[in-house]
Structures are given as structure tokens and as C-alpha cells.
Coordinates of C-alpha atoms in Angstrom, one line a residue:
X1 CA -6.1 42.6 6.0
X2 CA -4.8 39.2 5.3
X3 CA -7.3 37.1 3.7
X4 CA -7.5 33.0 4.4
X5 CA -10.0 30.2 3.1
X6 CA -12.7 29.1 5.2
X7 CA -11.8 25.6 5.6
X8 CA -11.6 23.3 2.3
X9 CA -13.5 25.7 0.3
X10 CA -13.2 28.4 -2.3
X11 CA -14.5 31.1 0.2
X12 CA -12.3 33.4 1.1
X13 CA -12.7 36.0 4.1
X14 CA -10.6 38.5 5.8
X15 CA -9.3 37.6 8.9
X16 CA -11.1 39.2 11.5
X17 CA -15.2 39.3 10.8
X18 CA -17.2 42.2 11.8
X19 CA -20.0 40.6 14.4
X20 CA -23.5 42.6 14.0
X21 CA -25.7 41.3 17.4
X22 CA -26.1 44.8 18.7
X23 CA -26.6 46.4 15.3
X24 CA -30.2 47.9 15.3
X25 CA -30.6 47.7 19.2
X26 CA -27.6 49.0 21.4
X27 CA -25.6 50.4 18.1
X28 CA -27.6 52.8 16.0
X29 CA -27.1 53.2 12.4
X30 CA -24.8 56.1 12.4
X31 CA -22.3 54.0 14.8
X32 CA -22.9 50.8 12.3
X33 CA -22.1 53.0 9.4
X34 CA -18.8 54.6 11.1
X35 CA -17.9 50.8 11.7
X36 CA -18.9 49.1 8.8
X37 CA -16.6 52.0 6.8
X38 CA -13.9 51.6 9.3
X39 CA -13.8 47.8 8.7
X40 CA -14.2 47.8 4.4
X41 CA -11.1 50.4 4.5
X42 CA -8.7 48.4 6.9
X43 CA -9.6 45.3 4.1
X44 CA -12.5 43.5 6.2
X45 CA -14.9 41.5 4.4
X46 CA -16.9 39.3 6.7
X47 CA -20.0 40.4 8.1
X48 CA -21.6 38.1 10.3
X49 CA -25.4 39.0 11.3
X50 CA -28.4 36.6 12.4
X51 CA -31.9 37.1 11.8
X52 CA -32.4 36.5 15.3
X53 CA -29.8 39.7 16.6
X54 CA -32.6 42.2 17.3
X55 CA -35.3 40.3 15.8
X56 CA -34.4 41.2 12.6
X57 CA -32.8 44.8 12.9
X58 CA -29.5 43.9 12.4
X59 CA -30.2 42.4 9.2
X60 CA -32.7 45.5 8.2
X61 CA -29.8 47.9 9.2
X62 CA -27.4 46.3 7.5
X63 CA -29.6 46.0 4.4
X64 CA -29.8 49.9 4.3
X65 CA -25.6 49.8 4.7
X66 CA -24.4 47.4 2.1
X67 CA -24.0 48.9 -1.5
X68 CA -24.3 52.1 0.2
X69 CA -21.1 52.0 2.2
X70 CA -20.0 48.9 0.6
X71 CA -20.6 47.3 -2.7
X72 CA -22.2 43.9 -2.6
X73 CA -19.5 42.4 -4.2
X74 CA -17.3 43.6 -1.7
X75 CA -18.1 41.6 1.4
X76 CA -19.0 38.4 2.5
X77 CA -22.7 38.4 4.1
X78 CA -23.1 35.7 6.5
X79 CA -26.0 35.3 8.4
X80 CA -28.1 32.4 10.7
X81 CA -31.7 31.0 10.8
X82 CA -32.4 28.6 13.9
X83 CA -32.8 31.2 16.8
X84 CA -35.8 33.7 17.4
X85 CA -37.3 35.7 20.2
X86 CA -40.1 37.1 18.8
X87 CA -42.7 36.1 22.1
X88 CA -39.8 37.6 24.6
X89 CA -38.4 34.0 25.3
X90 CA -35.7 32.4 23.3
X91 CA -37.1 29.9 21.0
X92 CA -35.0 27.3 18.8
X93 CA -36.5 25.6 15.6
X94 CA -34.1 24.3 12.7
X95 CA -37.1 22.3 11.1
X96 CA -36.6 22.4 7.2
X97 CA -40.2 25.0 7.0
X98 CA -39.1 27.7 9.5
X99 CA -35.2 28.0 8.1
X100 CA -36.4 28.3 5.0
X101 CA -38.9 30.7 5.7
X102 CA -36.5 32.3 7.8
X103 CA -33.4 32.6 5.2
X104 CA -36.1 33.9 2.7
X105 CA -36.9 36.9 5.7
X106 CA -33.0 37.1 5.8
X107 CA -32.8 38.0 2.3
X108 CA -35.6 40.9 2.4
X109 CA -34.3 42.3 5.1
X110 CA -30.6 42.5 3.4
X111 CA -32.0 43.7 0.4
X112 CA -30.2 40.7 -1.7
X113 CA -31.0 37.7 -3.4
X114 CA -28.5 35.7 -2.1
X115 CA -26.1 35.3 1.0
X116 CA -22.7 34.2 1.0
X117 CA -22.3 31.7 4.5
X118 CA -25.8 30.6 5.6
X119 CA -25.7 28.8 9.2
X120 CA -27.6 26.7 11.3
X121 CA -27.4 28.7 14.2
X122 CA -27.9 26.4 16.8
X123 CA -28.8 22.3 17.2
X124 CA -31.9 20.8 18.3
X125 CA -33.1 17.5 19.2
X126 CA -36.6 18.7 18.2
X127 CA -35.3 17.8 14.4
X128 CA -33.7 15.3 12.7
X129 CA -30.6 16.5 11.6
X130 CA -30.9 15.0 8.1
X131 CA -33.7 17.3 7.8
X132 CA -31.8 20.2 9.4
X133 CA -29.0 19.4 6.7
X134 CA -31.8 19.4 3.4
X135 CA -32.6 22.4 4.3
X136 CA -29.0 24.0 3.7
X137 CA -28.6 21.9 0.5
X138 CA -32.2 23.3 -0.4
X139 CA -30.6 26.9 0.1
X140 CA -27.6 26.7 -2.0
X141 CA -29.8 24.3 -5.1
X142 CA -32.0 27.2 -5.0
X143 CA -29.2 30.0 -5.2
X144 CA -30.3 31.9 -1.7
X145 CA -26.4 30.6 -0.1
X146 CA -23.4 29.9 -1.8
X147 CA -22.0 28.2 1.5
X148 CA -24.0 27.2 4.0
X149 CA -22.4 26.1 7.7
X150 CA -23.5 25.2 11.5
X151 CA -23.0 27.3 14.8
X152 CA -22.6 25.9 18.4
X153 CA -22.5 22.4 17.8
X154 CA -20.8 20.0 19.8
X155 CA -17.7 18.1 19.1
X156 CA -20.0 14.7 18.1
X157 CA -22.9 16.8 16.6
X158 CA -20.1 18.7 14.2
X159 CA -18.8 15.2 13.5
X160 CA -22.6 14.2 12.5
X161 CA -23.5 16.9 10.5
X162 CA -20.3 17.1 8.4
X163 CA -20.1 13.4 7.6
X164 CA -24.1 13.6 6.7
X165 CA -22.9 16.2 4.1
X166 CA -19.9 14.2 3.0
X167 CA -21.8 11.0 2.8
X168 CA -23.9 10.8 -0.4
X169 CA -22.8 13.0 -4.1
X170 CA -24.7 15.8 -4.2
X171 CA -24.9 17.2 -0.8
X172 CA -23.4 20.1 0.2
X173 CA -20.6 20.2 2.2
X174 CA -20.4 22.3 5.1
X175 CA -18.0 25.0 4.9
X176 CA -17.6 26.5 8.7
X177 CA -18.6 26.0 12.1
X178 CA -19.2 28.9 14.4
X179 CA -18.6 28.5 18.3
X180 CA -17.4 30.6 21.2
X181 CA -13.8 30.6 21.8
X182 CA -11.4 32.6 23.8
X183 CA -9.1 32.4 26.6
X184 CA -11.7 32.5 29.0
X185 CA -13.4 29.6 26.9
X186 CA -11.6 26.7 25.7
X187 CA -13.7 23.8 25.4
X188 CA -14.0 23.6 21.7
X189 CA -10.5 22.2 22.2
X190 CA -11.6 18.9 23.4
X191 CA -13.0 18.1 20.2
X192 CA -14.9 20.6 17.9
X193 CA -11.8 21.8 16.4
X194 CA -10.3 18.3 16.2
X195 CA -14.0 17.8 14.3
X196 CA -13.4 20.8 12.0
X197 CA -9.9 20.2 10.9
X198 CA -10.4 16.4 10.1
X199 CA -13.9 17.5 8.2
X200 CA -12.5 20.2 6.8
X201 CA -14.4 23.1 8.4
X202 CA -13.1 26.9 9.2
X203 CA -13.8 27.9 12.6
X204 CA -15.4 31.0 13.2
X205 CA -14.8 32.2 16.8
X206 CA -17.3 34.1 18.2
X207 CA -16.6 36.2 21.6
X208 CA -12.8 36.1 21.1
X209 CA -13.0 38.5 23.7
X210 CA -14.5 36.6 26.3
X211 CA -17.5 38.5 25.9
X212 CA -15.4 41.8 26.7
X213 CA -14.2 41.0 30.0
X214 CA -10.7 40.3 28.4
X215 CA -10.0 43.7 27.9
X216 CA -9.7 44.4 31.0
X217 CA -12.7 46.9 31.4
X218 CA -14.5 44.8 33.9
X219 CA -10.8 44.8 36.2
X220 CA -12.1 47.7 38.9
X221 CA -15.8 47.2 38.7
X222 CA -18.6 47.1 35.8
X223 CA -18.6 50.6 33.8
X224 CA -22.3 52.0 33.1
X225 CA -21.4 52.6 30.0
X226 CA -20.4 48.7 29.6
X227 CA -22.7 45.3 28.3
X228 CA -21.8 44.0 31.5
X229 CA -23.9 47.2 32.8
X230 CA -26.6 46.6 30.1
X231 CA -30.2 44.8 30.7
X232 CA -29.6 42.6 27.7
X233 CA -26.3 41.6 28.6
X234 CA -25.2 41.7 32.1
X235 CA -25.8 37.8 32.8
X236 CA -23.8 37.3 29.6
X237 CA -20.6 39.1 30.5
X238 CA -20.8 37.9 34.5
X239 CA -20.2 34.3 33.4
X240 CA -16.5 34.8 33.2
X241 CA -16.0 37.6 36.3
X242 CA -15.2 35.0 38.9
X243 CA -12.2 34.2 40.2
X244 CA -10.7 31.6 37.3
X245 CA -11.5 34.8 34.9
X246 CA -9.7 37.4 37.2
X247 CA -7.0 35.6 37.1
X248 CA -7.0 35.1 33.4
X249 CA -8.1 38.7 32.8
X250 CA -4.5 39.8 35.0
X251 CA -2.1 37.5 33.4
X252 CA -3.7 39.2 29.5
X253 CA -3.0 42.6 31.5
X254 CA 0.9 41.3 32.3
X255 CA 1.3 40.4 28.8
X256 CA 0.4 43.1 27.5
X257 CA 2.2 45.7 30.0
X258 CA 5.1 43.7 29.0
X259 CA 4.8 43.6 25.5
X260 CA 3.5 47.7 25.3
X261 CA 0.2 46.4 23.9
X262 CA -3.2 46.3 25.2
X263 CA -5.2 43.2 26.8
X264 CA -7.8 43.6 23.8
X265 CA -4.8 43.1 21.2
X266 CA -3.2 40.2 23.0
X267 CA -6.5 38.2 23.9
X268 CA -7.7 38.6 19.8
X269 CA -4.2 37.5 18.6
X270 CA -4.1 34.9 20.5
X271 CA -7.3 33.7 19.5
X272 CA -6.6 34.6 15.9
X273 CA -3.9 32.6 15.3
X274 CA -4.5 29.5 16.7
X275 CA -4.6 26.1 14.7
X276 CA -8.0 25.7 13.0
X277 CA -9.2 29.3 13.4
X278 CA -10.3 31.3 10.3
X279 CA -11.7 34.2 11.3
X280 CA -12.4 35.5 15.0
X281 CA -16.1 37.2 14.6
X282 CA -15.4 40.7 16.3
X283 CA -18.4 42.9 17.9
X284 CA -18.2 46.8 19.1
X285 CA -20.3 49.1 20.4
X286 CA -18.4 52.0 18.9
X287 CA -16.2 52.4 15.9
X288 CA -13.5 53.7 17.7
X289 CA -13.8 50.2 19.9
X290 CA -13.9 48.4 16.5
X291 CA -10.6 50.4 15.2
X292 CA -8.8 49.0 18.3
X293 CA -9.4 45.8 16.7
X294 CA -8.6 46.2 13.5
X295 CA -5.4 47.7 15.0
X296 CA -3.8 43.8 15.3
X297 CA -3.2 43.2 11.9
X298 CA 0.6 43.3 12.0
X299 CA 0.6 42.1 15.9
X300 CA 2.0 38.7 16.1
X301 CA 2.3 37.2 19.9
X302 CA 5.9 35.5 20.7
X303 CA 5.8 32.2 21.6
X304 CA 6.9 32.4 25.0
X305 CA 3.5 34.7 25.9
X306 CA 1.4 32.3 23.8
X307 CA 2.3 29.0 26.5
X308 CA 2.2 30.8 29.1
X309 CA -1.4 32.6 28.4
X310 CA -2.3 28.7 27.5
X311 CA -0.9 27.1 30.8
X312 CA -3.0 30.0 32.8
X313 CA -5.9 30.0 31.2
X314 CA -6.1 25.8 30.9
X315 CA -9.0 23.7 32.5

């Protein structure tokens, strides 16, 4: 798998990351071990977790996984701090104490002393973002992150944040910024991407999918078998099945019919390939949904489909 920097850094990481958030939870450890070995030997090395994904169990499972399956050396662990739901409700804290203390939980649970991309995974106004930002420059001073980055920041919070970095000798800049992006969801356009490319920051799409509706599985109802059908995930995927995503999710399936590929390959390499994009994060329930991922390495969409998926699927 072709391998590109994450923005103006030395890091390096395969094009298409290997998302985690069900690891632990809705995909057990046999299924993460089948994918984690289908993604090392098609040349993945990106694997994006959160120690809020399962309160912790994706980390712990992938922990037991790495220098088992895969040698250490071998992949690039990324994981965030920032997010929790440990009373049942969603609870956000990026205060210097609690990352810390959660990026040292992080590295129990992975069974290393060290990760490779730490994030902020989301922004609060609780904290001051300078404090927010020592805590990353703590992280990587102290050896627990080699790169650190943020995660669904605005276009004028990215701005913030990376200039903060860039500001003063000594700080560390950030290296990515990780936000949701597909065809179904286009507004880091307006500005995070401009944000990222003047700042010099990969962009790290997560839900390149559109949260799985844009593989069409959603078109004649929601299977059982489906996230849309799941408990944890139903509100999630029934964002985008409205009208504006139907038609979205038909004009993938024409251009894909016409090309003799399938929605899910022409929705991720569209995604993949845009300006500013490093690596789309991808997540599967199954390996054998994962290989039909990994499956658009060669795949490259003719101009003519890309402006016409972009006219379509514009605000």
C-alpha cells in the first residue's frame, strides 16, 4: 500500500488507516485479529483507536494484538484522550490532568511505552487551549507520543491550535487533524482543510464512508445485521438516510454500475484522493468487509466521475 507523510512531518503512514471504535464491543477479538492480519499483509500501517472506543476495550484488545500479529515496529499506533463515557453519558475534558492521566491509561492498556500520533480528540471551551496544547508538548518531552495532533476541530479552532504550536521554539507542532469527511459530509471544505494545508497538517478522514450508508446497504431498508440496526449506532447512521443522502447514495451506485466497481470502492477513492487527505480512517465489522477496502489500492476514479460525484453531492 502506498505510503504518504502526514502533513509536514517525518511520519509516514499507509494510505488507508485501520479505524478500531467497535473493537472490543461489536467486533470480538477473533474478527480484530482476522482484520488486523488482513490489513499488515495488504501493507497497512495506521491503526487508529481511542481510549474512549469501548471505554477502553479497543485499546485492551488491541494491546493483546500488536507484537502478536504485528511487530511494534510495524505499525503506527494512534490513539485519542479527550472523550469518555464511563457514567453512561458522553463526557468531554481536555484539561492538562485528565489527558495526561488518560494517555498514561492508553499506554497500559496497549501494552507500550509509547504511541506514535496522540490526539486531542475533541475541543472544549471548558479549557484553555494553551493548556490543552501543554499537555501534547508534555507528551512528546516525556517520550509517551512521538506526534501528537487534534480531532474535530473547527476551521478557526484548527487555525488556533496550530499557530499556538507554531508560535514560540520549542513547542510541538501539530502533525494531523482528524475530522469526518465524505461525500455525504463536506463541510471541512469551507475551511479545516484550507486550515490544514496552510498549517501544514495531514487530514485524517474519519467515516469516509458516510458512516456506511455509502455503500449502498442502507438503499432497500436497514439490514439487522447492520450499525444502522444496532443500539449503539442507529442515530449515527440515520443522519445521512434522508433525501439529500438517497440521492447521493444513487448517483455512488451509478458510478459504480458504470465503472464495474462497487459504491464502497468509489465513495473511499474519492475521499482518498482528494487535496489535503492523508489517510481515510477505515472501520469494519468483519474482515471480509475490511478486505473490500483494502481492495482500492490500484482504483483510481476518472475525472469525469470525480465532478460529477462533487456537483451532486455539493451544499
Amino acid at each position: 500500500m502506498q505510503q504518504r507523510a502526514v502533513g509536514s512531518t517525518g511520519l509516514r503512514v499507509s494510505r488507508l488507516g485501520l479505524g478500531t471504535m467497535t473493537w472490543g464491543r461489536d467486533t470480538d477479538e477473533h474478527e480484530a485479529r482476522d482484520q488486523l492480519i488482513a490489513y499488515a499483509e495488504a501493507g497497512g500501517t495506521l491503526l487508529d483507536t481511542a481510549a474512549g472506543y469501548g471505554d477502553g476495550a479497543s485499546e485492551k484488545l488491541i494491546g493483546t494484538l500488536v507484537g502478536d500479529v504485528v511487530a511494534r515496529d510495524e505499525v503506527v499506533l494512534a490513539t485519542k484522550a479527550g472523550i469518555s463515557r464511563r457514567t453512561g453519558e458522553r463526557v468531554t475534558d481536555t484539561s492538562r490532568g485528565h489527558l495526561l492521566s488518560s494517555l498514561d491509561a492508553s499506554l497500559r492498556r496497549l501494552g507500550v511505552d509509547h504511541v506514535d500520533l496522540w490526539q486531542v480528540h475533541v475541543w472544549t471551551d471548558e479549557t484553555p487551549v494553551e493548556e490543552t496544547l501543554g499537555a501534547l508538548d508534555f507528551a512528546v518531552s516525556s517520550g509517551r507520543a512521538s506526534y501528537v495532533g487534534i480531532s474535530n476541530y473547527a476551521g478557526w479552532q484548527t487555525a488556533q491550535a496550530a499557530t499556538w504550536q507554531r508560535a514560540v521554539p520549542g513547542r510541538t507542532p501539530l502533525a494531523s487533524t482528524q475530522v469526518e469527511y465524505s461525500l455525504l459530509n463536506r463541510a471541512v471544505e469551507q475551511e479545516v482543510l484550507a486550515a490544514a494545508a496552510a498549517l501544514g497538517l495531514g487530514v485524517l478522514p474519519w467515516s469516509p464512508l458516510g458512516r456506511g450508508v455509502l455503500t449502498g446497504k442502507y438503499r432497500g431498508g436497514t439490514p439487522s445485521d447492520s450499525r444502522g440496526a444496532s443500539p449503539h449506532f442507529a442515530g449515527f447512521v440515520g443522519t445521512y438516510l434522508d433525501e439529500r443522502g438517497r440521492g447521493i447514495v444513487e448517483a455512488v451506485a451509478r458510478a459504480a454500475e458504470g465503472l464495474g466497481w462497487t459504491p464502497l470502492e468509489v465513495a473511499l477513492v474519492w475521499v482518498r484522493d482528494r487535496p489535503g487527505v492523508t489517510a481515510p480512517i477505515v472501520g469494519a465489522r468483519t474482515a471480509a468487509q475490511l478486505s473490500a477496502a483494502l481492495a482500492v489500492e490500484e482504483l483510481v476514479l476518472p475525472s469525469e466521475i470525480v465532478h460529477a460525484l462533487d456537483d451532486v453531492s455539493g451544499e
